[in-house]
Coordinates of C-alpha atoms in Angstrom, one line a residue:
X1 CA 109.0 178.0 74.4
X2 CA 105.7 179.9 74.6
X3 CA 105.5 178.8 78.3
X4 CA 108.9 180.4 79.0
X5 CA 107.9 183.6 77.2
X6 CA 104.6 183.9 79.1
X7 CA 105.8 182.9 82.5
X8 CA 106.4 186.4 83.9
X9 CA 103.1 187.7 82.5
X10 CA 101.2 184.7 83.9
X11 CA 102.4 185.1 87.5
X12 CA 102.8 188.9 87.8
X13 CA 99.7 191.0 88.5
X14 CA 99.2 194.6 87.3
X15 CA 100.9 197.1 89.7
X16 CA 98.2 199.7 89.5
X17 CA 97.7 201.7 92.7
X18 CA 93.9 201.2 92.7
X19 CA 94.1 197.4 92.8
X20 CA 92.6 196.4 96.1
X21 CA 94.0 193.3 97.8
X22 CA 92.0 190.2 97.3
X23 CA 90.3 189.2 100.5
X24 CA 89.7 185.8 102.0
X25 CA 86.7 184.0 100.4
X26 CA 86.0 180.4 101.6
X27 CA 84.9 177.6 99.4
X28 CA 82.4 175.1 100.7
X29 CA 84.8 172.4 101.8
X30 CA 84.7 170.1 104.7
X31 CA 87.3 172.1 106.5
X32 CA 86.4 175.7 107.4
X33 CA 90.0 176.9 107.1
X34 CA 90.3 175.7 103.5
X35 CA 90.1 178.5 101.0
X36 CA 90.3 176.2 97.9
X37 CA 91.2 172.7 97.1
X38 CA 91.7 171.5 93.5
X39 CA 93.4 168.9 91.4
X40 CA 95.4 169.9 88.3
X41 CA 96.2 167.4 85.6
X42 CA 98.2 168.5 82.5
X43 CA 97.9 172.0 83.6
X44 CA 94.1 172.1 83.9
X45 CA 91.8 171.9 86.9
X46 CA 89.8 168.7 86.9
X47 CA 88.0 168.9 90.2
X48 CA 85.8 171.4 92.2
X49 CA 85.0 171.5 95.9
X50 CA 86.8 168.3 96.9
X51 CA 88.3 167.4 100.2
X52 CA 92.1 167.0 100.6
X53 CA 91.7 163.3 100.9
X54 CA 89.6 163.1 97.7
X55 CA 92.1 165.3 95.9
X56 CA 95.1 163.1 96.8
X57 CA 93.2 160.0 96.0
X58 CA 92.5 161.4 92.5
X59 CA 96.2 162.4 92.1
X60 CA 97.5 159.0 93.1
X61 CA 95.1 157.2 90.8
X62 CA 95.4 159.4 87.7
X63 CA 98.4 161.7 88.2
X64 CA 98.6 165.5 88.4
X65 CA 99.0 167.4 91.6
X66 CA 96.8 168.9 94.3
X67 CA 96.8 172.5 95.5
X68 CA 95.2 173.1 98.8
X69 CA 95.0 176.6 100.2
X70 CA 94.2 177.4 103.8
X71 CA 93.7 180.6 105.8
X72 CA 94.9 180.7 109.5
X73 CA 94.1 177.0 110.3
X74 CA 94.0 175.8 113.9
X75 CA 95.9 172.7 115.0
X76 CA 92.8 170.6 114.8
X77 CA 91.9 171.8 111.3
X78 CA 95.4 171.2 110.0
X79 CA 95.9 167.9 111.6
X80 CA 94.1 165.8 109.0
X81 CA 95.8 167.6 106.1
X82 CA 99.2 167.1 107.8
X83 CA 98.6 163.4 108.1
X84 CA 97.3 163.0 104.6
X85 CA 100.3 164.6 103.1
X86 CA 102.9 163.4 105.6
X87 CA 104.0 166.8 106.7
X88 CA 106.7 167.1 109.3
X89 CA 105.4 168.1 112.8
X90 CA 107.9 170.9 113.2
X91 CA 106.9 172.5 109.9
X92 CA 103.2 172.0 110.8
X93 CA 103.8 173.8 114.1
X94 CA 105.4 176.7 112.3
X95 CA 102.5 176.9 109.8
X96 CA 99.8 176.9 112.5
X97 CA 101.4 179.4 114.9
X98 CA 102.9 181.7 112.3
X99 CA 105.2 184.6 113.2
X100 CA 108.0 182.8 111.5
X101 CA 111.2 184.2 109.8
X102 CA 111.3 183.8 106.0
X103 CA 113.1 180.5 105.4
X104 CA 113.5 177.4 103.2
X105 CA 113.7 173.9 104.9
X106 CA 113.6 170.4 103.5
X107 CA 111.8 167.6 105.3
X108 CA 112.2 164.3 103.5
X109 CA 110.4 164.8 100.2
X110 CA 108.8 168.1 101.1
X111 CA 110.0 171.7 100.8
X112 CA 108.8 174.1 103.5
X113 CA 109.0 177.7 102.5
X114 CA 108.0 180.8 104.5
X115 CA 107.3 184.1 102.9
X116 CA 106.5 187.4 104.6
X117 CA 104.0 189.4 102.7
X118 CA 104.1 193.2 103.0
X119 CA 101.3 195.6 102.2
X120 CA 101.6 199.4 102.2
X121 CA 99.1 201.2 104.4
X122 CA 97.7 204.2 102.7
X123 CA 97.6 207.4 104.8
X124 CA 96.7 211.0 104.1
X125 CA 99.5 212.4 106.3
X126 CA 102.5 210.7 107.8
X127 CA 102.5 211.2 111.6
X128 CA 104.5 209.9 114.5
X129 CA 102.0 207.0 114.9
X130 CA 101.2 206.2 111.3
X131 CA 101.3 202.6 110.2
X132 CA 103.3 202.4 107.0
X133 CA 103.6 198.7 106.3
X134 CA 101.5 195.7 107.3
X135 CA 102.9 192.2 107.2
X136 CA 101.4 188.7 106.8
X137 CA 102.7 185.3 106.0
X138 CA 102.4 182.7 103.3
X139 CA 103.8 179.2 104.0
X140 CA 104.2 176.6 101.3
X141 CA 104.6 172.8 101.6
X142 CA 105.8 171.6 98.2
X143 CA 105.9 167.9 97.3
X144 CA 106.1 165.9 94.1
X145 CA 102.3 165.8 93.6
X146 CA 101.0 168.5 95.9
X147 CA 101.4 172.0 97.2
X148 CA 99.7 173.2 100.5
X149 CA 99.7 177.0 101.1
X150 CA 98.9 178.4 104.5
X151 CA 98.2 182.1 104.7
X152 CA 98.2 184.3 107.8
X153 CA 97.0 187.9 108.0
X154 CA 94.5 189.9 105.9
X155 CA 96.9 190.5 103.0
X156 CA 98.6 188.2 100.5
X157 CA 95.6 186.5 99.1
X158 CA 96.4 183.9 96.4
X159 CA 93.0 183.7 94.9
X160 CA 93.8 186.0 92.0
X161 CA 97.2 184.2 91.5
X162 CA 95.4 180.8 91.3
X163 CA 93.1 182.2 88.6
X164 CA 95.9 183.6 86.5
X165 CA 97.8 180.3 86.7
X166 CA 94.7 178.4 85.7
X167 CA 94.6 180.6 82.6
X168 CA 98.1 179.2 81.6
X169 CA 97.8 175.4 81.6
X170 CA 101.3 175.1 79.9
X171 CA 102.8 176.7 83.0
X172 CA 100.8 174.7 85.5
X173 CA 101.8 171.5 83.7
X174 CA 105.2 172.0 85.2
X175 CA 103.8 171.0 88.6
X176 CA 103.9 172.3 92.2
X177 CA 107.2 174.1 91.6
X178 CA 105.5 176.4 89.1
X179 CA 103.0 177.4 91.8
X180 CA 105.9 178.0 94.3
X181 CA 107.7 180.2 91.9
X182 CA 104.5 182.2 91.2
X183 CA 103.9 182.8 94.9
X184 CA 107.6 183.9 95.4
X185 CA 107.3 186.2 92.4
X186 CA 104.1 187.8 93.6
X187 CA 105.5 188.3 97.1
X188 CA 108.7 190.0 95.8
X189 CA 106.7 192.1 93.4
X190 CA 104.7 193.3 96.4
X191 CA 108.0 194.2 98.1
X192 CA 108.9 196.3 95.1
X193 CA 105.6 198.2 95.1
X194 CA 105.9 198.9 98.9
X195 CA 109.5 200.0 98.5
X196 CA 108.4 202.6 96.0
X197 CA 105.7 203.9 98.3
X198 CA 108.0 204.0 101.3
X199 CA 110.5 206.0 99.2
X200 CA 107.8 208.6 98.6
X201 CA 107.2 208.9 102.4
X202 CA 111.0 209.3 103.0
X203 CA 111.2 211.9 100.3
X204 CA 108.3 213.8 101.9
X205 CA 110.0 213.8 105.4
X206 CA 113.4 214.8 103.8
X207 CA 111.8 217.7 102.1
X208 CA 110.0 218.9 105.2
X209 CA 113.1 218.6 107.4
X210 CA 115.4 220.5 105.0
X211 CA 112.9 223.1 103.9
X212 CA 112.0 224.0 107.4
X213 CA 115.7 224.6 108.2
X214 CA 116.7 226.5 105.1
X215 CA 113.8 228.6 103.8
X216 CA 112.4 229.8 107.1
X217 CA 108.9 228.4 106.4
X218 CA 108.9 225.7 109.1
X219 CA 107.5 226.3 112.6
X220 CA 105.5 229.4 111.8
X221 CA 108.2 231.0 109.6
X222 CA 110.9 231.0 112.3
X223 CA 113.2 228.7 110.3
X224 CA 113.5 225.9 112.9
X225 CA 112.5 222.3 112.4
X226 CA 109.0 221.2 113.2
X227 CA 108.6 219.4 116.5
X228 CA 107.0 216.3 114.9
X229 CA 109.8 215.6 112.4
X230 CA 111.9 213.5 114.8
X231 CA 108.8 211.4 115.8
X232 CA 107.9 210.8 112.1
X233 CA 111.5 209.8 111.3
X234 CA 111.6 207.3 114.2
X235 CA 108.2 205.9 113.1
X236 CA 109.5 205.5 109.6
X237 CA 112.6 203.8 110.9
X238 CA 110.5 201.3 112.8
X239 CA 108.4 200.5 109.7
X240 CA 111.5 200.2 107.5
X241 CA 112.9 197.7 110.1
X242 CA 109.8 195.6 109.9
X243 CA 110.1 195.7 106.1
X244 CA 113.7 194.7 106.3
X245 CA 112.8 191.7 108.5
X246 CA 110.6 190.4 105.7
X247 CA 113.1 191.0 102.9
X248 CA 116.6 190.2 104.1
X249 CA 116.0 186.7 105.5
X250 CA 114.5 185.6 102.2
X251 CA 117.7 186.2 100.2
X252 CA 119.2 182.9 101.1
X253 CA 116.1 180.8 100.3
X254 CA 115.8 182.4 96.9
X255 CA 119.5 181.9 96.3
X256 CA 119.1 178.2 97.1
X257 CA 116.0 177.8 94.9
X258 CA 117.7 179.5 92.0
X259 CA 121.2 177.9 92.2
X260 CA 121.0 174.5 93.9
X261 CA 119.4 171.7 91.8
X262 CA 116.4 170.2 93.6
X263 CA 114.3 167.2 92.7
X264 CA 111.1 169.0 93.7
X265 CA 111.8 172.0 91.5
X266 CA 111.5 171.7 87.7
X267 CA 114.7 172.7 85.9
X268 CA 112.8 175.1 83.6
X269 CA 111.1 176.8 86.6
X270 CA 114.4 177.0 88.5
X271 CA 115.8 179.4 85.9
X272 CA 113.1 181.9 86.8
X273 CA 113.8 181.8 90.5
X274 CA 117.0 183.6 89.5
X275 CA 114.9 186.5 88.3
X276 CA 113.0 186.6 91.6
X277 CA 116.3 186.4 93.5
X278 CA 117.7 189.3 91.5
X279 CA 114.6 191.5 92.2
X280 CA 114.7 190.6 95.8
X281 CA 118.4 191.6 96.1
X282 CA 117.6 195.0 94.5
X283 CA 114.8 195.5 97.0
X284 CA 117.0 194.5 99.9
X285 CA 119.6 197.1 98.8
X286 CA 116.9 199.7 98.6
X287 CA 115.6 198.9 102.0
X288 CA 119.1 199.1 103.5
X289 CA 119.6 202.5 101.8
X290 CA 116.3 203.6 103.4
X291 CA 117.8 202.9 106.9
X292 CA 121.0 204.9 106.1
X293 CA 119.0 207.8 104.6
X294 CA 116.7 208.0 107.6
X295 CA 119.7 208.0 109.9
X296 CA 121.1 211.0 107.9
X297 CA 117.8 212.8 107.9
X298 CA 117.5 212.2 111.7
X299 CA 121.0 213.6 112.3
X300 CA 120.2 216.6 110.1
X301 CA 117.0 217.2 112.1
X302 CA 118.8 217.0 115.4
X303 CA 121.5 219.3 114.1
X304 CA 118.8 221.8 113.0
X305 CA 117.2 221.6 116.5
X306 CA 120.6 222.4 118.1
X307 CA 121.1 225.3 115.8
X308 CA 117.6 226.6 116.6
X309 CA 118.4 226.4 120.3
X310 CA 121.6 228.2 119.9
X311 CA 119.8 231.0 118.0
X312 CA 117.3 231.3 120.8
X313 CA 120.0 231.5 123.4
X314 CA 121.8 234.2 121.4
X315 CA 118.6 236.2 121.3
X316 CA 118.0 235.8 125.0
X317 CA 121.6 236.9 125.7
X318 CA 121.3 239.9 123.4
X319 CA 118.2 241.2 125.1
X320 CA 119.7 240.5 128.5
X321 CA 122.7 242.7 127.5
X322 CA 120.4 245.5 126.4
X323 CA 118.3 245.5 129.5
X324 CA 121.5 245.4 131.6
X325 CA 122.3 249.1 130.6
X326 CA 119.2 250.7 132.2
X327 CA 119.4 248.3 135.1
X328 CA 123.0 249.4 135.8
X329 CA 122.2 253.1 135.4
X330 CA 119.1 252.9 137.6
X331 CA 121.1 250.9 140.2
X332 CA 123.8 253.6 140.3
X333 CA 121.5 256.5 140.6
X334 CA 119.3 254.8 143.1
X335 CA 121.9 254.8 145.8
X336 CA 120.9 258.3 147.0
X337 CA 124.3 259.9 147.5
X338 CA 124.4 263.6 147.8
X339 CA 127.3 264.1 145.5
X340 CA 126.3 262.3 142.3
X341 CA 127.1 263.7 138.8
X342 CA 124.4 265.9 137.6
X343 CA 122.2 264.9 140.5
X344 CA 120.9 268.4 141.2
X345 CA 120.9 269.6 137.5
X346 CA 117.6 270.6 136.1
X347 CA 118.0 268.5 133.0
X348 CA 119.8 265.6 134.6
X349 CA 116.9 263.2 134.6
X350 CA 115.9 263.6 130.9
X351 CA 119.6 263.6 129.9
X352 CA 120.2 260.3 131.7
X353 CA 117.0 258.8 130.2
X354 CA 118.2 259.9 126.7
X355 CA 121.6 258.4 127.3
X356 CA 120.0 255.2 128.4
X357 CA 117.8 255.0 125.3
X358 CA 120.8 255.8 123.1
X359 CA 123.0 253.2 124.6
X360 CA 120.2 250.5 124.4
X361 CA 119.6 251.5 120.8
X362 CA 123.3 251.3 119.9
X363 CA 123.7 247.9 121.5
X364 CA 120.5 246.6 119.7
X365 CA 121.9 247.8 116.3
X366 CA 125.2 246.1 117.0
X367 CA 123.5 242.8 117.8
X368 CA 121.2 243.1 114.8
X369 CA 124.1 243.7 112.5
X370 CA 125.9 240.6 113.8
X371 CA 122.8 238.4 113.4
X372 CA 122.0 237.9 117.1
X373 CA 118.6 239.6 116.8

């Protein structure tokens, strides 16, 4: 029971903001793409710096399982491992070329699982060109006595996860399915952290959009939306879409791993896939709500832009009406007729100028009172 109680603590890292992602560090193995290669027996590592062939020879002779980790292998580098473990050519092609959709497939006695890893890109200010999320891939070939992990991208390192699992031999004794669960749990925990950070960005954009339209502080105190808001919203929508492409397709594989009995997944471990599936469903709902919220913010921003344009047009119209008065009077008195009202009066010119100013002032007061100026 202690293994069950410690399972979550063993596979979940601290979520501190200042934890830097673990970078790729190779181990001196025969294959340059191999990050680590080890044999685990009764939950403890019993080999160091062995080749995949030596690892499987040890497993077949004395039991346990092998865990081989690779980083962006080429076809030539992966060919020997694929042959050693009997991996299906279609799955091997997907693992080498990457850019796959999250999925779970079964090939004979091997489960092939694809996870999209997501990393939040820190930025001092969100702009129309800011990168918010960065994605990578982790692919797992899970058999009865082996697990092969293939990582693509600069994020999603499994080095720290391997060390944590090695500190819990009771958990590792459950076999390759324990490693598969730990990877799934770490990936989904990463989704949750990124979702929280993206929520902060959306809140920032929302505050900027509505404050600029309501308190008159946006755009130099004129009360109109900032010109960059629409670009920032569209950029966030693109990043949220990329995030959704990593989260949503993984729902079905996690549901299968948590509900359908599988010979390659230990029954005790399968119970904890339900927890992962539940967290993934919550993240998916949150990401879908992001898209709806951004649509609402974008509509509000466009509506504010339309209102600002209407206000500008009203101001232009009001000033045009004011200037129409002196234009009309000047046009009438510029026709040079002999018999014009007050044309030969000594005070006719100043009186007409005074009347023009008074009319313009009255019209200006009227527009001002009605909110046009």
